[in-house]
Coordinates of C-alpha atoms in Angstrom, one line a residue:
Chain S
M1 CA 97.8 63.5 -179.0
K2 CA 96.6 60.1 -180.2
L3 CA 93.3 58.4 -179.4
N4 CA 92.7 54.7 -179.9
I5 CA 89.1 53.4 -178.9
V6 CA 89.4 49.8 -177.0
K7 CA 86.0 49.3 -176.4
R8 CA 82.7 50.9 -177.2
D9 CA 79.4 49.5 -175.9
Q10 CA 75.8 51.2 -175.8
D11 CA 76.9 53.8 -173.2
R12 CA 80.6 53.2 -172.5
I13 CA 83.7 54.1 -174.2
M14 CA 87.1 53.2 -173.1
M15 CA 89.7 54.8 -175.1
E16 CA 93.8 55.0 -175.0
V17 CA 95.1 58.2 -175.0
G18 CA 98.7 58.7 -176.1
D19 CA 101.2 61.2 -175.0
E20 CA 99.0 62.4 -172.3
G21 CA 99.1 62.2 -168.8
H22 CA 97.5 63.8 -165.6
T23 CA 97.5 67.1 -166.8
L24 CA 94.6 67.2 -169.3
L25 CA 92.8 63.8 -168.0
N26 CA 92.4 64.5 -164.7
L27 CA 91.1 68.2 -166.0
L28 CA 88.8 66.6 -168.2
Q29 CA 87.7 63.9 -165.9
S30 CA 86.6 66.3 -163.5
S31 CA 84.9 68.6 -166.3
L32 CA 83.2 65.2 -167.0
L33 CA 81.6 64.6 -163.6
R34 CA 79.9 67.8 -163.9
L35 CA 77.9 66.7 -166.4
K36 CA 74.1 65.2 -165.0
Y37 CA 74.3 62.5 -167.5
V38 CA 77.7 61.2 -166.8
K39 CA 77.5 58.1 -164.5
M40 CA 80.8 57.4 -164.2
A41 CA 84.4 58.9 -165.7
G42 CA 87.7 58.0 -164.5
Y43 CA 91.2 57.6 -166.0
S44 CA 94.5 55.5 -165.2
K45 CA 98.0 55.6 -166.4
P46 CA 98.9 51.6 -167.0
H47 CA 103.0 52.5 -165.7
P48 CA 104.0 55.5 -165.2
L49 CA 107.0 55.0 -167.8
M50 CA 104.3 54.4 -170.3
N51 CA 103.3 57.5 -172.7
K52 CA 99.6 56.4 -172.8
S53 CA 96.4 57.0 -170.4
I54 CA 92.9 54.6 -170.6
L55 CA 90.2 57.2 -170.0
T56 CA 86.4 55.4 -169.8
V57 CA 83.0 57.1 -169.4
V58 CA 80.1 55.8 -168.7
T59 CA 76.6 57.8 -169.5
N60 CA 73.0 57.5 -169.1
D61 CA 69.8 59.1 -170.3
G62 CA 70.4 57.5 -174.0
K63 CA 73.6 60.4 -174.2
S64 CA 76.3 59.1 -175.7
P65 CA 79.8 59.1 -174.5
E66 CA 81.2 61.0 -177.5
E67 CA 78.8 64.0 -176.5
A68 CA 79.8 64.1 -173.1
L69 CA 83.6 63.9 -174.2
V70 CA 82.9 66.9 -176.6
E71 CA 80.8 68.5 -173.9
A72 CA 83.3 68.3 -171.0
A73 CA 86.2 69.3 -173.2
E74 CA 84.2 72.5 -174.2
N75 CA 83.2 73.7 -170.7
A76 CA 86.7 73.2 -169.6
K77 CA 88.0 75.7 -172.4
I78 CA 85.4 78.0 -171.4
M79 CA 86.9 77.8 -168.0
L80 CA 90.5 78.0 -169.5
N81 CA 89.3 81.4 -171.6
E82 CA 87.4 82.7 -168.9
F83 CA 90.7 82.6 -166.7
L84 CA 93.2 84.0 -169.3
S85 CA 91.0 86.8 -170.5
D86 CA 90.6 87.6 -167.1
F87 CA 94.3 87.7 -165.9
E88 CA 95.4 89.1 -169.0
K89 CA 93.1 92.3 -168.1
Q90 CA 94.3 91.9 -164.6
I91 CA 98.1 92.1 -165.9
L92 CA 97.2 95.3 -167.9
F93 CA 95.9 97.2 -165.0
T94 CA 98.8 96.4 -163.0
E95 CA 101.0 98.0 -165.6
I96 CA 99.1 100.8 -165.9
N97 CA 99.2 101.2 -162.4
R98 CA 102.9 100.5 -162.5
E99 CA 103.4 103.3 -165.1
K100 CA 101.2 106.0 -163.1
Q101 CA 103.7 105.0 -160.0
A102 CA 106.5 105.7 -162.3
S103 CA 105.6 109.1 -163.7
Chain O
M1 CA 85.7 82.7 -161.3
K2 CA 87.9 85.7 -159.8
V3 CA 91.6 86.4 -160.8
D4 CA 93.9 88.6 -158.9
V5 CA 97.1 89.6 -159.3
L6 CA 98.3 89.8 -156.2
S7 CA 102.3 91.3 -157.3
I8 CA 104.8 91.2 -160.0
N9 CA 107.9 91.2 -158.8
G10 CA 110.7 91.0 -161.1
D11 CA 110.6 87.2 -162.4
T12 CA 108.2 86.5 -159.9
I13 CA 104.4 86.5 -159.9
K14 CA 101.9 85.6 -157.3
F15 CA 98.3 85.8 -158.3
S16 CA 94.5 84.0 -156.7
V17 CA 92.0 82.5 -158.5
K18 CA 88.4 81.8 -156.9
G19 CA 86.0 79.7 -158.1
V20 CA 87.7 77.1 -160.0
D21 CA 88.8 73.3 -158.8
E22 CA 92.0 71.7 -157.6
A23 CA 91.9 69.9 -161.2
F24 CA 92.2 73.2 -163.0
A25 CA 94.8 75.1 -160.5
N26 CA 96.7 71.3 -161.2
A27 CA 96.5 71.4 -165.0
L28 CA 97.7 74.9 -164.9
R29 CA 100.7 74.5 -163.1
R30 CA 101.5 71.1 -164.8
T31 CA 101.3 72.7 -168.0
M32 CA 103.6 75.9 -167.3
I33 CA 106.1 73.7 -165.5
S34 CA 106.5 70.8 -168.4
E35 CA 104.7 72.3 -171.4
V36 CA 105.4 75.5 -171.9
P37 CA 108.3 76.0 -174.7
C38 CA 111.4 78.0 -173.7
M39 CA 115.1 78.2 -175.5
A40 CA 117.8 76.5 -174.6
I41 CA 121.1 75.4 -176.4
D42 CA 120.3 71.9 -177.9
D43 CA 123.2 70.4 -180.3
I44 CA 126.9 72.2 -180.0
F45 CA 129.8 71.1 -182.1
I46 CA 133.3 71.4 -180.0
F47 CA 135.9 72.6 -182.0
D48 CA 138.2 73.0 -179.4
N49 CA 137.9 72.3 -175.9
S50 CA 141.5 72.1 -173.5
S51 CA 139.6 73.1 -170.5
V52 CA 139.4 70.5 -167.3
F53 CA 135.5 70.0 -168.4
P54 CA 135.0 66.9 -170.7
D55 CA 132.7 68.0 -173.8
E56 CA 129.8 66.2 -172.3
E57 CA 130.3 68.2 -168.8
L58 CA 131.1 71.6 -170.8
A59 CA 127.7 70.3 -173.3
M60 CA 125.6 69.5 -170.1
R61 CA 126.4 73.3 -168.4
V62 CA 126.2 75.3 -171.7
G63 CA 122.5 73.0 -172.0
F64 CA 121.3 74.8 -168.7
I65 CA 121.9 78.1 -169.2
P66 CA 118.4 79.9 -169.6
F67 CA 117.9 82.2 -172.7
T68 CA 115.6 84.7 -173.2
T69 CA 112.9 83.7 -175.4
D70 CA 111.0 85.0 -178.4
L71 CA 107.8 82.5 -178.9
K72 CA 106.5 84.6 -181.6
K73 CA 109.9 84.3 -183.8
Y74 CA 110.7 80.9 -183.4
T75 CA 108.6 77.7 -183.9
L76 CA 109.1 74.2 -181.9
P77 CA 111.6 72.3 -184.4
E78 CA 109.1 69.4 -185.0
K79 CA 106.6 71.7 -185.8
C80 CA 109.1 73.4 -188.1
E81 CA 108.2 73.6 -192.1
C82 CA 112.0 73.0 -192.8
K83 CA 111.9 69.6 -191.6
S84 CA 115.8 69.4 -191.4
D85 CA 118.3 68.1 -188.9
L86 CA 120.2 71.0 -188.3
G87 CA 117.1 73.4 -188.2
C88 CA 116.2 76.8 -189.9
S89 CA 116.3 80.6 -188.9
H90 CA 112.6 79.5 -187.7
C91 CA 113.6 77.2 -185.2
R92 CA 117.1 77.7 -184.1
A93 CA 119.2 80.4 -183.0
V94 CA 123.4 79.8 -183.7
I95 CA 125.5 80.4 -180.4
T96 CA 129.2 80.7 -180.8
L97 CA 132.2 80.8 -177.8
D98 CA 135.6 81.4 -179.1
V99 CA 138.1 82.3 -175.8
S100 CA 140.9 81.4 -174.5
A101 CA 143.4 82.3 -171.7
D102 CA 147.0 83.5 -172.8
T103 CA 149.0 84.0 -169.7
S104 CA 146.8 84.0 -166.9
P105 CA 143.9 82.0 -165.6
R106 CA 140.3 83.3 -167.0
T107 CA 136.8 82.6 -166.3
V108 CA 134.4 82.1 -168.7
Y109 CA 131.0 83.8 -168.6
S110 CA 127.9 83.5 -170.2
R111 CA 128.4 87.0 -171.2
D112 CA 131.1 85.5 -173.6
L113 CA 128.5 83.5 -175.6
V114 CA 128.0 85.4 -179.2
S115 CA 124.4 85.2 -180.5
E116 CA 123.5 85.6 -183.9
D117 CA 120.2 86.8 -183.0
P118 CA 120.4 89.8 -180.4
S119 CA 116.5 88.7 -178.9
I120 CA 118.3 85.3 -177.7
K121 CA 120.8 85.8 -175.4
P122 CA 121.7 84.3 -171.8
V123 CA 119.3 85.8 -169.2
S124 CA 122.4 86.8 -166.8
P125 CA 125.7 88.0 -168.3
D126 CA 127.1 86.4 -165.1
I127 CA 126.9 82.8 -165.0
V128 CA 130.1 80.6 -164.8
I129 CA 130.8 78.2 -168.0
A130 CA 134.1 77.4 -167.0
K131 CA 137.5 78.5 -165.2
L132 CA 140.5 78.4 -167.7
A133 CA 144.3 78.1 -167.0
P134 CA 146.7 79.7 -169.2
K135 CA 147.0 78.4 -172.8
Q136 CA 143.8 76.4 -172.3
A137 CA 141.1 77.3 -175.0
I138 CA 137.3 76.4 -175.6
K139 CA 135.5 76.9 -179.0
F140 CA 132.2 75.8 -180.1
E141 CA 129.2 76.4 -182.2
A142 CA 126.0 75.5 -180.5
Y143 CA 122.2 75.8 -181.5
A144 CA 119.7 76.9 -179.3
R145 CA 116.3 75.3 -179.9
L146 CA 112.6 76.0 -178.3
G147 CA 111.6 72.4 -176.0
V148 CA 109.6 71.7 -173.2
G149 CA 110.5 70.6 -169.9
N150 CA 108.8 66.9 -170.1
V151 CA 111.7 66.3 -172.4
H152 CA 114.7 67.7 -170.7
A153 CA 114.6 69.9 -167.5
K154 CA 116.9 72.8 -169.2
W155 CA 113.6 73.7 -171.2
Q156 CA 111.6 74.3 -167.7
P157 CA 110.4 78.2 -167.9
V158 CA 109.9 78.1 -164.5
S159 CA 112.3 77.5 -161.5
M160 CA 109.4 77.6 -159.0
C161 CA 105.8 77.0 -159.6
V162 CA 103.3 76.2 -157.0
Y163 CA 100.0 76.9 -155.3
K164 CA 98.4 76.9 -151.9
H165 CA 94.8 75.9 -151.8
E166 CA 93.0 77.7 -149.2
T167 CA 89.7 75.8 -148.3
G168 CA 88.4 78.4 -146.1
G169 CA 85.7 76.0 -145.2
D170 CA 82.5 77.0 -147.4
K171 CA 81.5 75.0 -150.5
S172 CA 82.9 77.8 -153.3
G173 CA 85.9 75.6 -153.8
G174 CA 88.4 77.9 -151.8
L175 CA 91.2 80.0 -153.2
F176 CA 94.1 79.1 -155.1
I177 CA 97.6 81.4 -154.6
F178 CA 99.8 80.4 -157.2
T179 CA 103.5 81.6 -156.9
V180 CA 105.7 81.4 -160.1
E181 CA 108.8 82.3 -161.0
S182 CA 110.4 82.5 -164.0
T183 CA 114.1 81.4 -165.2
G184 CA 114.2 84.9 -167.0
C185 CA 113.7 83.4 -170.3
L186 CA 109.9 84.7 -170.5
K187 CA 108.0 86.8 -168.5
P188 CA 106.3 85.2 -165.6
E189 CA 102.8 86.5 -166.9
E190 CA 103.7 85.1 -170.6
V191 CA 104.2 81.8 -169.0
V192 CA 100.7 81.5 -167.2
S193 CA 99.1 82.8 -170.7
E194 CA 101.0 80.5 -172.5
A195 CA 99.9 77.5 -170.5
V196 CA 96.5 78.1 -171.0
R197 CA 96.7 78.8 -174.5
I198 CA 98.1 75.3 -174.6
L199 CA 95.7 73.8 -172.7
V200 CA 93.2 75.3 -174.7
E201 CA 95.0 74.1 -178.2
K202 CA 94.7 70.2 -176.7
L203 CA 91.4 70.2 -175.6
N204 CA 90.7 71.7 -179.2
T205 CA 92.5 68.7 -180.8
F206 CA 90.6 66.3 -178.7
Q207 CA 87.4 67.6 -179.5
E208 CA 88.2 67.4 -182.9
K209 CA 89.4 64.0 -183.2
I210 CA 86.1 62.8 -180.9
R211 CA 84.1 65.0 -183.5
R212 CA 85.6 63.2 -186.9
G213 CA 85.7 59.8 -185.1
E214 CA 89.7 59.6 -185.6
A215 CA 89.9 57.1 -182.8
S216 CA 92.1 54.4 -183.9
D217 CA 95.3 55.6 -183.8
E218 CA 98.5 53.2 -182.9
I219 CA 99.9 53.9 -180.0
V220 CA 103.5 52.6 -178.9
E221 CA 103.8 51.6 -175.2
F222 CA 107.2 52.9 -174.8
E223 CA 108.0 55.3 -177.5
V224 CA 111.3 56.9 -177.3
S225 CA 110.8 60.4 -178.6
E226 CA 113.1 61.5 -181.3
E227 CA 114.5 64.2 -178.9
V228 CA 116.2 61.4 -176.6
G229 CA 118.5 60.0 -179.3
R230 CA 119.4 63.6 -181.0
G231 CA 119.9 65.5 -177.8
L232 CA 123.0 66.1 -175.4
Y233 CA 123.1 62.7 -173.8
S234 CA 123.2 60.3 -177.0
V235 CA 125.7 58.1 -175.8
G236 CA 125.6 54.2 -175.8
A237 CA 123.4 54.1 -179.0
G238 CA 126.2 52.5 -181.4
D239 CA 127.6 50.6 -178.3
F240 CA 125.4 48.0 -178.2
E241 CA 125.5 46.6 -181.9
E242 CA 129.3 45.9 -181.3
E243 CA 128.7 43.8 -178.3
E244 CA 126.2 41.6 -180.3
G245 CA 128.6 41.2 -182.9
E246 CA 131.2 39.8 -180.7
E247 CA 128.7 37.3 -179.2
S248 CA 127.9 35.7 -182.2
Q249 CA 131.3 35.5 -183.4
E250 CA 132.2 33.4 -180.4

């Protein structure tokens, strides 16, 4: 992953994200929009064949956009880890059930 | 969040997730399709091929055979410490084929492939590679490597990976019912958990970069990945130079 800040104002950040597309940025955008102090968050792909996306975040309440990005990524990670532990528990449960049925 | 495994049937897993949004479900789906690594034959050295297939066609057919994958044992070639073109025992498995039809026609199956590593073998022994007429032969050495689906579809670990969004009319975000069918290279549940780990890893890298303020990388807009030049379809790269040379002579 490559990052390059194109514009950085008081409460706005516009950065290029290399080698990443809708997979990560859509997840990040939805996570950003859940934060109360994020005024605007969005991304675009300049061209479908180009392997970069442009991510824009605008915040208010005196919080910096970097803070918003770190917190949004953290929240997405918490959600993913919660899913993973639940999922693996369920798999273990299914396997135990299967072994019981077999024996 | 509520996760329910509805069924695991052979290579297919069905599970439902409640309490997540569309972005989460879609990120998971897209990662499973194009970012989870699996084994496939990448480079191939053909010593003898008198079958009706041209070498490229044979290479493509062999490339698309799914191989069982051990993600703990192997690393992606670009992340391997060996940094060599041919790879080392941590990033490639050598697979050989040496068959010939003597007096009667013969069908070459994936079971004829000989792998140096018993944990890397075709998921099914019955995949037809070619049919040989009497006295025809195929002999090659191939390197199976880990790769990801967005470089080439042969590295896609899932044949079907979809979700259905049941909104249910309330404000909870609804229920996502996933159906994931593995090609057999990995267990279907492994594909799902590996995808989550990859996403978490990506978010970690992103966070670290932002925290450290490392945000002035050079981004090449139309980067051709190394894999494309080195892979099974490396045709045409040398031809351009020749053409240019001819023009300048005129």
